[in-house]
Amino acid sequence: MDEPGMSLLDQSVIKKVPIPSKASSLSALSLAKDSLVGGITNPSEVFCSVPGRLSLLSSTSKYKVTVGEVQRRLSPPECLNASLLGGVLRRAKSKNGGRCLRERLEKIGLNLPAGRRKAANVTLLTSLVEGEAVHLARDFGYVCETEFPAKAAAEYLCRQHADPGELHGRKSMLLAAKQICKEFADLMAQDRSPLGNTRPALILEPGVQSCLTHFSLITHGFGGPAICAALTAFQNYLLESLKGLDKMFLSSAGSGHGDTKVSEKDAKHRK
Amino acid sequence: MDEPGMSLLDQSVIKKVPIPSKASSLSALSLAKDSLVGGITNPSEVFCSVPGRLSLLSSTSKYKVTVGEVQRRLSPPECLNASLLGGVLRRAKSKNGGRCLRERLEKIGLNLPAGRRKAANVTLLTSLVEGEAVHLARDFGYVCETEFPAKAAAEYLCRQHADPGELHGRKSMLLAAKQICKEFADLMAQDRSPLGNTRPALILEPGVQSCLTHFSLITHGFGGPAICAALTAFQNYLLESLKGLDKMFLSSAGSGHGDTKVSEKDAKHRK
């Protein structure tokens, strides 16, 4: 269980104890006064379900919120307090000052003092549970893939920037951008931050993974996939630009295909 | 008023008539049976306010929805029906089959038949009004700027891909990517799609602007700024990569600064 995501949690919310897997019955254990947590409930266990905030009418969804997600939201970098967590989980405000929520949290081994300060800034992303945040990123990916006008953007920018004597230079630059962007997108795709009820196996070095996990925790799973979605639009723009340039080469009266100025990998990038 | 956004509207929802600016009193005019609209109410007029869907607790916001926005939502590409529009505007379902909403729409010159089919796919973005969609994109931009681990990503990928003999080649590629990305980001920043109560003056050619407006309409203003936000993260990654390479040049025992392989514009890109 040696994941960078877990190491962020360890420092303030949960103390690991060797306990049997049916942990919820042991949640009364308190190991240290200033630790928020006694035993550890199975993080994949469902804590509650919340209605989607972005659902319309008949497509009303409910998203499962796991114990693991609650632990993540209460831990750094976000450190939600009981009041904000109650809002995220769509709990009605009650006169008992959130005691009901705090009791439920204790049952899963999280001891959250009243009035605990929130650490990260509240944004509109804060209100989303991970399930909905990921769903939103996926929908954004869908519109970037299907609706972004990559071809029109490519045609426009090529007209703006394609000096006829510079076509080969521009092609090299586009190919370089394509390769650099792909490396970056591949890195984002290898992000294995803990999310929902998943405990994915790591691919990346722990150092870079923990940094990506920080971003994932701040955005509840939205950030990485949303960046990938936007990069899809950009990469489609690059592809259309290269296609457009190739057409210009074919139709131009110019001679030769010149040297490729950036790298011998150019030929591999033709699609 | 010759904007590409308006030309998308013209085709199905609104027929332009020369009318005095106090248009709302003329909304009873019907120019054509199959036109949805009689006269044109001032698009900047506020139609209603809706509570934010992503607000938490004490920071509950209300977003103004203009007549212009309602017109956009009912027009291509989205063509919401009365039922979905009611959901977007947070109107309680009523037994009268949305007649109340339809009456309000008629008052602003929009005649929306019951059961009109929706044209675009419903996504989680559909439920957002423009004000909130833009707010969400802005918050995403904030976390991309402040929380994305650009330096860690740069260090990692440079280690993965920086063959010591290839450092100059890699630098050229990064500079090319930076320039290409900047051109694209600048294009996105010049998008002047109609949004909220703004009728911004066009900067771009109508052809490419109308394509960007299509994307803006599908995403209610979220898409463009969100892509810019993600590109900010990517551009910061590129900057950190270049800084890292420069450090390697300084600290290496190697000689000379070699030729720049891509373009004579390299020197301008040093930051």
Coordinates of C-alpha atoms in Angstrom, one line a residue:
Chain A
M1 CA 0.0 0.0 0.0
D2 CA 3.0 2.2 -0.5
E3 CA 1.5 4.8 -2.8
P4 CA 2.4 8.5 -3.0
G5 CA -1.2 9.3 -2.5
M6 CA -1.2 7.4 0.7
S7 CA 1.9 9.2 1.9
L8 CA 0.1 12.5 1.6
L9 CA -2.6 11.1 3.8
D10 CA -0.4 9.6 6.4
Q11 CA 1.0 12.8 7.6
S12 CA -2.2 14.2 9.1
V13 CA -5.3 12.1 9.0
I14 CA -4.6 8.4 9.2
K15 CA -2.2 6.4 11.3
K16 CA -1.7 3.0 9.8
V17 CA -2.3 0.1 12.2
P18 CA -2.1 -3.6 11.4
I19 CA -5.7 -4.5 11.6
P20 CA -8.0 -7.2 10.2
S21 CA -9.7 -6.3 7.0
K22 CA -13.1 -5.9 8.7
A23 CA -11.9 -2.6 10.1
S24 CA -15.1 -0.7 10.6
S25 CA -15.7 -2.4 13.9
L26 CA -12.4 -1.3 15.2
S27 CA -12.9 2.4 14.5
A28 CA -13.2 3.2 18.2
L29 CA -9.5 2.8 18.6
S30 CA -7.7 6.0 19.2
L31 CA -4.0 5.8 18.8
A32 CA -2.9 9.4 19.5
K33 CA -4.7 12.4 20.7
D34 CA -3.7 14.6 17.8
S35 CA -4.3 12.0 15.2
L36 CA -7.6 12.3 13.4
V37 CA -7.9 8.6 12.9
G38 CA -8.1 5.4 14.8
G39 CA -8.3 2.3 12.8
I40 CA -8.7 2.4 9.0
T41 CA -11.9 1.4 7.3
N42 CA -11.5 -0.2 3.9
P43 CA -11.1 2.9 1.6
S44 CA -13.2 1.2 -1.1
E45 CA -16.2 1.0 1.1
V46 CA -19.0 3.3 0.0
F47 CA -19.6 6.1 2.5
C48 CA -22.6 7.6 0.9
S49 CA -24.1 8.5 -2.5
V50 CA -24.7 12.0 -3.6
P51 CA -26.9 13.3 -6.4
G52 CA -25.1 14.9 -9.3
R53 CA -25.0 18.7 -9.2
L54 CA -24.9 18.9 -13.0
S55 CA -27.6 16.4 -13.8
L56 CA -30.5 17.5 -15.9
L57 CA -34.0 16.1 -15.3
S58 CA -34.4 12.5 -16.2
S59 CA -30.7 11.8 -16.4
T60 CA -30.3 12.4 -12.7
S61 CA -27.2 10.5 -11.5
K62 CA -26.0 9.5 -8.1
Y63 CA -22.3 9.2 -7.5
K64 CA -20.9 6.9 -4.9
V65 CA -18.5 8.5 -2.5
T66 CA -16.0 6.0 -0.9
V67 CA -14.4 6.2 2.4
G68 CA -11.2 6.7 0.6
E69 CA -12.5 9.8 -1.1
V70 CA -13.7 11.2 2.2
Q71 CA -10.3 10.6 3.6
R72 CA -8.7 12.4 0.7
R73 CA -11.0 15.4 1.0
L74 CA -10.2 15.8 4.7
S75 CA -6.4 15.5 4.1
P76 CA -3.9 17.8 2.6
P77 CA -3.9 19.6 0.2
E78 CA -7.6 20.3 0.6
C79 CA -8.3 19.7 4.3
L80 CA -12.0 20.4 4.1
N81 CA -13.7 21.2 7.4
A82 CA -16.9 19.4 8.5
S83 CA -19.0 22.3 7.2
L84 CA -17.6 22.2 3.7
L85 CA -17.6 18.4 3.6
G86 CA -21.2 18.5 4.5
G87 CA -21.9 20.7 1.6
V88 CA -19.9 18.5 -0.8
L89 CA -21.9 15.5 0.4
R90 CA -25.2 17.4 0.0
R91 CA -26.1 17.0 3.6
A92 CA -28.8 19.4 4.9
K93 CA -27.6 21.8 7.4
S94 CA -28.7 20.7 10.9
K95 CA -29.0 22.4 14.2
N96 CA -26.6 20.1 15.8
G97 CA -23.6 21.7 14.1
G98 CA -22.7 18.8 11.9
R99 CA -22.5 16.4 14.8
C100 CA -24.3 13.7 12.8
L101 CA -21.7 13.9 10.1
R102 CA -18.9 13.9 12.6
E103 CA -20.3 10.8 14.2
R104 CA -20.5 9.0 10.8
L105 CA -16.9 10.0 10.2
E106 CA -15.8 8.6 13.5
K107 CA -17.4 5.3 12.6
I108 CA -15.0 5.1 9.7
G109 CA -12.0 6.1 11.8
L110 CA -11.9 9.8 11.0
N111 CA -11.9 12.2 13.9
L112 CA -12.5 15.7 12.6
P113 CA -12.6 18.4 15.2
A114 CA -15.2 21.1 14.9
G115 CA -13.9 24.4 13.4
R116 CA -10.9 22.8 11.8
R117 CA -9.7 25.3 9.2
K118 CA -9.8 24.5 5.5
A119 CA -6.4 24.6 3.9
A120 CA -7.0 25.0 0.1
N121 CA -9.0 27.8 -1.6
V122 CA -12.6 26.9 -2.3
T123 CA -13.3 26.9 -6.1
L124 CA -16.3 25.6 -8.1
L125 CA -14.4 22.4 -8.4
T126 CA -14.5 22.0 -4.6
S127 CA -18.2 21.1 -4.6
L128 CA -17.8 18.2 -7.0
V129 CA -17.3 14.6 -5.8
E130 CA -14.8 12.6 -7.6
G131 CA -17.3 10.6 -9.6
E132 CA -18.9 13.7 -11.0
A133 CA -15.6 15.5 -11.5
V134 CA -14.4 12.7 -13.6
H135 CA -17.7 12.5 -15.5
L136 CA -17.4 16.2 -16.3
A137 CA -13.9 15.8 -17.5
R138 CA -15.0 13.0 -19.7
D139 CA -17.8 15.1 -21.2
F140 CA -15.3 17.9 -21.8
G141 CA -13.1 15.4 -23.6
Y142 CA -16.0 14.4 -25.8
V143 CA -16.7 17.9 -26.9
C144 CA -13.1 18.7 -27.5
E145 CA -12.8 15.6 -29.7
T146 CA -16.0 16.0 -31.6
E147 CA -16.8 19.7 -31.6
F148 CA -13.5 21.6 -31.5
P149 CA -12.9 23.2 -34.9
A150 CA -9.3 21.9 -35.4
K151 CA -9.4 22.1 -39.1
A152 CA -10.7 25.7 -39.3
A153 CA -8.1 26.8 -36.7
A154 CA -5.4 25.0 -38.7
E155 CA -6.4 26.6 -42.0
Y156 CA -6.5 30.0 -40.4
L157 CA -3.2 29.9 -38.6
C158 CA -1.4 28.3 -41.5
R159 CA -2.6 31.2 -43.7
Q160 CA -1.4 33.6 -41.0
H161 CA 2.0 32.1 -40.6
A162 CA 2.9 30.1 -43.7
D163 CA 5.4 32.2 -45.6
P164 CA 5.9 30.2 -48.8
G165 CA 9.6 30.1 -48.3
E166 CA 9.2 28.8 -44.8
L167 CA 6.9 25.8 -45.3
H168 CA 9.5 23.3 -44.4
G169 CA 10.6 25.2 -41.4
R170 CA 7.0 25.4 -40.3
K171 CA 6.5 21.7 -40.8
S172 CA 9.5 20.9 -38.7
M173 CA 8.1 23.1 -35.9
L174 CA 4.7 21.5 -36.1
L175 CA 6.2 18.0 -35.9
A176 CA 8.3 19.1 -33.0
A177 CA 5.3 20.5 -31.2
K178 CA 3.4 17.2 -32.0
Q179 CA 6.1 15.1 -30.4
I180 CA 6.6 17.3 -27.3
C181 CA 2.9 17.5 -26.8
K182 CA 2.6 13.7 -27.1
E183 CA 5.3 13.1 -24.5
F184 CA 3.4 15.4 -22.1
A185 CA 0.0 13.9 -22.9
D186 CA 1.5 10.4 -22.4
L187 CA 2.8 11.5 -19.0
M188 CA -0.6 12.7 -18.0
A189 CA -2.1 9.4 -19.2
Q190 CA 0.2 7.5 -16.9
D191 CA -1.0 9.3 -13.8
R192 CA -2.3 6.8 -11.3
S193 CA -3.7 9.0 -8.6
P194 CA -6.1 7.3 -6.3
L195 CA -9.6 8.1 -7.2
G196 CA -13.1 6.8 -6.3
N197 CA -12.7 3.2 -5.3
T198 CA -9.6 2.5 -7.3
R199 CA -6.1 1.9 -6.0
P200 CA -4.3 1.7 -9.3
A201 CA -0.8 0.3 -9.6
L202 CA 1.9 2.9 -10.1
I203 CA 3.6 3.3 -13.5
L204 CA 5.6 6.5 -12.9
E205 CA 8.4 7.3 -10.5
P206 CA 7.0 8.1 -7.0
G207 CA 8.4 11.6 -7.2
V208 CA 6.5 12.8 -10.2
Q209 CA 3.5 10.7 -9.3
S210 CA 3.1 12.4 -6.0
C211 CA 3.2 15.8 -7.7
L212 CA 0.5 14.7 -10.2
T213 CA -1.5 13.2 -7.2
H214 CA -1.4 16.7 -5.6
F215 CA -3.0 18.1 -8.7
S216 CA -5.5 15.3 -8.8
L217 CA -6.4 15.8 -5.2
I218 CA -6.9 19.6 -5.6
T219 CA -9.2 18.9 -8.6
H220 CA -10.9 15.7 -7.4
G221 CA -9.8 13.9 -10.5
F222 CA -11.0 16.6 -12.9
G223 CA -7.7 18.3 -13.7
G224 CA -5.6 15.6 -15.4
P225 CA -8.3 14.3 -17.7
A226 CA -9.4 17.9 -18.5
I227 CA -5.9 18.8 -19.5
C228 CA -5.8 15.7 -21.7
A229 CA -9.1 16.7 -23.2
A230 CA -7.7 20.2 -24.1
L231 CA -4.5 18.6 -25.4
T232 CA -6.6 16.5 -27.7
A233 CA -8.0 19.6 -29.3
F234 CA -4.5 21.0 -29.7
Q235 CA -3.2 17.8 -31.1
N236 CA -6.0 17.6 -33.6
Y237 CA -5.1 21.2 -34.6
L238 CA -1.5 20.1 -35.1
L239 CA -2.6 17.1 -37.2
E240 CA -4.8 19.3 -39.4
S241 CA -2.0 21.8 -39.8
L242 CA 0.3 19.1 -41.0
K243 CA -2.2 17.7 -43.4
G244 CA -2.8 21.2 -44.7
L245 CA 0.9 21.8 -45.2
D246 CA 1.3 18.5 -47.0
K247 CA -1.4 19.5 -49.4
M248 CA 0.4 22.8 -50.0
F249 CA 3.6 20.8 -50.8
L250 CA 1.8 18.6 -53.2
S251 CA 0.1 21.5 -55.0
S252 CA 3.0 23.9 -55.0
A253 CA 5.3 24.1 -58.0
G254 CA 8.3 24.0 -55.6
S255 CA 10.9 21.4 -55.9
G256 CA 12.2 18.7 -53.5
H257 CA 11.2 17.9 -50.0
G258 CA 14.2 19.6 -48.5
D259 CA 15.8 18.6 -45.3
T260 CA 14.0 18.0 -42.1
K261 CA 15.4 20.4 -39.7
V262 CA 14.5 19.1 -36.3
S263 CA 14.9 15.4 -36.0
E264 CA 15.1 12.2 -38.0
K265 CA 11.9 11.1 -36.3
D266 CA 9.9 13.3 -38.6
A267 CA 9.0 10.5 -41.0
K268 CA 7.4 8.5 -38.2
H269 CA 5.0 11.3 -37.4
R270 CA 3.3 11.2 -40.8
K271 CA -0.2 10.0 -40.3
Chain B
M1 CA -24.9 43.4 -35.8
D2 CA -23.3 41.2 -38.4
E3 CA -21.7 38.7 -36.1
P4 CA -21.0 35.0 -36.9
G5 CA -22.8 34.1 -33.7
M6 CA -25.8 36.0 -34.9
S7 CA -25.8 34.2 -38.3
L8 CA -26.1 30.9 -36.5
L9 CA -29.1 32.3 -34.7
D10 CA -30.7 33.7 -37.8
Q11 CA -31.3 30.5 -39.5
S12 CA -33.8 29.1 -37.2
V13 CA -34.9 31.1 -34.2
I14 CA -34.9 34.8 -34.9
K15 CA -35.8 36.8 -37.9
K16 CA -34.3 40.3 -37.8
V17 CA -36.7 43.1 -38.1
P18 CA -35.9 46.8 -38.1
I19 CA -37.4 47.8 -34.8
P20 CA -36.8 50.5 -32.2
S21 CA -34.6 49.6 -29.4
K22 CA -37.4 49.1 -26.9
A23 CA -38.2 45.9 -28.5
S24 CA -39.9 43.9 -25.8
S25 CA -43.3 45.6 -26.4
L26 CA -43.2 44.4 -30.0
S27 CA -42.7 40.8 -29.2
A28 CA -46.2 40.0 -30.4
L29 CA -45.2 40.4 -34.0
S30 CA -45.1 37.2 -35.9
L31 CA -43.3 37.4 -39.2
A32 CA -43.4 33.8 -40.4
K33 CA -45.3 30.8 -39.2
D34 CA -42.2 28.6 -39.0
S35 CA -40.1 31.2 -37.4
L36 CA -39.8 30.8 -33.6
V37 CA -39.6 34.5 -33.1
G38 CA -41.5 37.7 -33.6
G39 CA -39.7 40.8 -32.6
I40 CA -36.3 40.8 -30.9
T41 CA -36.0 41.7 -27.3
N42 CA -32.8 43.3 -26.2
P43 CA -30.4 40.3 -25.8
S44 CA -28.7 42.0 -22.9
E45 CA -31.9 42.1 -20.9
V46 CA -31.9 39.8 -17.9
F47 CA -34.3 37.0 -18.4
C48 CA -33.9 35.4 -14.9
S49 CA -31.3 34.5 -12.3
V50 CA -30.4 31.0 -11.4
P51 CA -28.5 29.7 -8.4
G52 CA -25.2 28.2 -9.0
R53 CA -25.1 24.4 -9.2
L54 CA -21.5 24.3 -7.9
S55 CA -21.8 26.7 -5.1
L56 CA -20.9 25.6 -1.6
L57 CA -22.7 26.8 1.4
S58 CA -22.2 30.5 2.3
S59 CA -20.7 31.3 -1.1
T60 CA -24.0 30.6 -2.9
S61 CA -24.0 32.6 -6.1
K62 CA -26.7 33.6 -8.5
Y63 CA -26.0 33.9 -12.1
K64 CA -27.9 36.3 -14.4
V65 CA -29.2 34.7 -17.5
T66 CA -29.8 37.1 -20.3
V67 CA -32.4 37.0 -23.1
G68 CA -29.4 36.5 -25.5
E69 CA -28.3 33.4 -23.6
V70 CA -31.8 31.9 -23.8
Q71 CA -31.8 32.6 -27.5
R72 CA -28.5 30.9 -27.9
R73 CA -29.5 27.8 -25.9
L74 CA -32.7 27.4 -28.0
S75 CA -30.8 27.9 -31.3
P76 CA -28.4 25.6 -33.1
P77 CA -26.1 23.9 -32.3
E78 CA -27.8 23.1 -29.0
C79 CA -31.5 23.5 -29.7
L80 CA -32.7 22.8 -26.2
N81 CA -36.3 21.9 -25.8
A82 CA -38.5 23.6 -23.2
S83 CA -38.1 20.7 -20.8
L84 CA -34.3 20.9 -20.8
L85 CA -34.3 24.6 -20.8
G86 CA -36.5 24.5 -17.7
G87 CA -33.9 22.2 -16.1
V88 CA -31.1 24.6 -17.0
L89 CA -33.0 27.5 -15.5
R90 CA -33.8 25.5 -12.4
R91 CA -37.5 25.8 -12.8
A92 CA -39.6 23.4 -10.8
K93 CA -41.4 20.9 -12.9
S94 CA -45.0 21.9 -13.2
K95 CA -48.2 20.1 -14.1
N96 CA -48.9 22.5 -16.9
G97 CA -46.2 21.0 -19.1
G98 CA -43.9 23.9 -19.1
R99 CA -46.6 26.3 -20.3
C100 CA -45.4 29.0 -17.9
L101 CA -41.9 28.9 -19.3
R102 CA -43.2 29.0 -22.8
E103 CA -45.3 32.0 -22.0
R104 CA -42.3 33.8 -20.6
L105 CA -40.4 32.9 -23.7
E106 CA -43.1 34.3 -25.9
K107 CA -42.9 37.6 -24.1
I108 CA -39.3 37.9 -25.3
G109 CA -40.2 36.9 -28.8
L110 CA -39.3 33.2 -28.7
N111 CA -42.0 30.8 -29.8
L112 CA -40.9 27.3 -28.7
P113 CA -43.3 24.5 -29.7
A114 CA -43.9 21.8 -27.1
G115 CA -42.0 18.6 -27.9
R116 CA -39.3 20.3 -30.0
R117 CA -36.4 17.9 -30.3
K118 CA -33.1 18.7 -28.8
A119 CA -30.3 18.7 -31.4
A120 CA -27.1 18.3 -29.4
N121 CA -26.1 15.6 -27.0
V122 CA -26.8 16.4 -23.3
T123 CA -23.6 16.4 -21.3
L124 CA -22.8 17.6 -17.8
L125 CA -21.9 21.0 -19.4
T126 CA -25.5 21.3 -20.7
S127 CA -26.8 22.1 -17.2
L128 CA -24.5 25.1 -16.7
V129 CA -25.6 28.6 -17.5
E130 CA -23.0 30.7 -19.2
G131 CA -22.1 32.7 -16.1
E132 CA -21.3 29.6 -14.1
A133 CA -19.6 27.8 -17.0
V134 CA -17.2 30.8 -17.4
H135 CA -16.7 30.9 -13.6
L136 CA -15.8 27.2 -13.6
A137 CA -13.3 27.7 -16.5
R138 CA -11.8 30.5 -14.6
D139 CA -11.4 28.4 -11.5
F140 CA -9.8 25.6 -13.6
G141 CA -7.4 28.2 -15.0
Y142 CA -6.5 29.2 -11.5
V143 CA -5.6 25.7 -10.4
C144 CA -3.7 25.0 -13.7
E145 CA -1.7 28.1 -13.1
T146 CA -1.0 27.7 -9.4
E147 CA -1.2 23.9 -8.7
F148 CA -0.1 22.1 -11.8
P149 CA 3.4 20.6 -11.2
A150 CA 5.0 22.0 -14.3
K151 CA 8.5 21.8 -12.9
A152 CA 8.3 18.2 -11.7
A153 CA 6.8 17.2 -15.0
A154 CA 9.6 19.0 -16.8
E155 CA 12.4 17.5 -14.7
Y156 CA 10.9 14.0 -15.2
L157 CA 10.4 14.2 -19.0
C158 CA 13.8 15.8 -19.5
R159 CA 15.4 13.0 -17.7
Q160 CA 13.5 10.5 -19.8
H161 CA 14.2 12.2 -23.1
A162 CA 17.4 14.2 -22.8
D163 CA 20.2 12.2 -24.5
P164 CA 23.2 14.3 -23.7
G165 CA 24.2 14.5 -27.3
E166 CA 20.7 15.6 -28.2
L167 CA 20.3 18.6 -25.9
H168 CA 20.4 21.2 -28.6
G169 CA 17.9 19.3 -30.7
R170 CA 15.6 19.0 -27.8
K171 CA 15.9 22.7 -27.0
S172 CA 14.9 23.5 -30.6
M173 CA 11.9 21.2 -30.3
L174 CA 10.8 22.8 -27.1
L175 CA 11.2 26.3 -28.5
A176 CA 9.2 25.2 -31.6
A177 CA 6.5 23.7 -29.4
K178 CA 6.4 26.9 -27.4
Q179 CA 5.9 29.1 -30.4
I180 CA 3.3 26.8 -32.0
C181 CA 1.4 26.6 -28.7
K182 CA 1.5 30.3 -28.3
E183 CA 0.1 30.9 -31.7
F184 CA -2.8 28.6 -30.9
A185 CA -3.3 30.1 -27.5
D186 CA -3.4 33.6 -29.0
L187 CA -6.0 32.4 -31.4
M188 CA -8.2 31.1 -28.6
A189 CA -7.7 34.4 -26.7
Q190 CA -9.0 36.3 -29.7
D191 CA -12.3 34.4 -29.7
R192 CA -15.1 36.9 -29.4
S193 CA -18.1 34.6 -29.1
P194 CA -21.2 36.2 -27.7
L195 CA -21.6 35.4 -24.0
G196 CA -23.7 36.6 -21.2
N197 CA -24.6 40.1 -21.9
T198 CA -21.6 40.9 -24.0
R199 CA -21.6 41.6 -27.7
P200 CA -17.9 41.8 -28.2
A201 CA -16.3 43.4 -31.3
L202 CA -14.8 40.8 -33.6
I203 CA -11.1 40.5 -34.0
L204 CA -10.8 37.3 -36.1
E205 CA -12.0 36.6 -39.7
P206 CA -15.7 35.7 -39.6
G207 CA -15.0 32.2 -41.0
V208 CA -12.8 31.1 -38.1
Q209 CA -14.8 33.1 -35.6
S210 CA -18.0 31.3 -36.4
C211 CA -16.3 28.0 -35.9
L212 CA -15.0 29.0 -32.5
T213 CA -18.5 30.4 -31.7
H214 CA -19.9 27.0 -32.5
F215 CA -17.6 25.5 -29.8
S216 CA -18.4 28.3 -27.4
L217 CA -22.2 27.7 -27.9
I218 CA -21.8 23.9 -27.3
T219 CA -19.9 24.5 -24.1
H220 CA -21.7 27.7 -22.9
G221 CA -18.4 29.6 -22.7
F222 CA -16.5 26.9 -20.9
G223 CA -14.6 25.3 -23.7
G224 CA -12.4 28.1 -24.9
P225 CA -11.2 29.3 -21.5
A226 CA -10.8 25.7 -20.3
I227 CA -8.5 24.9 -23.3
C228 CA -6.5 28.1 -22.5
A229 CA -6.3 27.0 -18.9
A230 CA -4.8 23.6 -19.9
L231 CA -2.5 25.2 -22.4
T232 CA -1.2 27.4 -19.5
A233 CA -0.2 24.2 -17.7
F234 CA 1.5 22.9 -20.9
Q235 CA 3.2 26.2 -21.5
N236 CA 4.5 26.3 -18.0
Y237 CA 5.8 22.8 -18.5
L238 CA 7.6 24.0 -21.6
L239 CA 9.1 27.0 -19.8
E240 CA 10.4 24.8 -17.0
S241 CA 11.8 22.3 -19.5
L242 CA 13.7 25.1 -21.2
K243 CA 15.0 26.4 -17.9
G244 CA 16.1 23.0 -17.0
L245 CA 17.9 22.5 -20.3
D246 CA 19.7 25.8 -19.9
K247 CA 20.9 24.7 -16.5
M248 CA 22.2 21.6 -18.0
F249 CA 24.1 23.6 -20.7
L250 CA 25.6 25.8 -18.1
S251 CA 26.7 22.9 -15.9
S252 CA 27.9 20.6 -18.6
A253 CA 31.5 20.4 -19.6
G254 CA 30.4 20.6 -23.3
S255 CA 31.5 23.3 -25.7
G256 CA 29.8 25.9 -27.7
H257 CA 26.1 26.7 -28.0
G258 CA 25.8 25.1 -31.4
D259 CA 23.4 25.9 -34.1
T260 CA 19.8 26.4 -33.5
K261 CA 18.1 24.0 -35.8
V262 CA 14.6 25.2 -36.2
S263 CA 14.4 28.9 -36.8
E264 CA 16.2 32.1 -36.3
K265 CA 13.4 33.1 -34.0
D266 CA 14.9 31.0 -31.2
A267 CA 16.7 33.8 -29.5
K268 CA 13.5 35.7 -29.1
H269 CA 12.0 32.9 -27.1
R270 CA 14.4 33.0 -24.3
K271 CA 12.7 34.1 -21.2

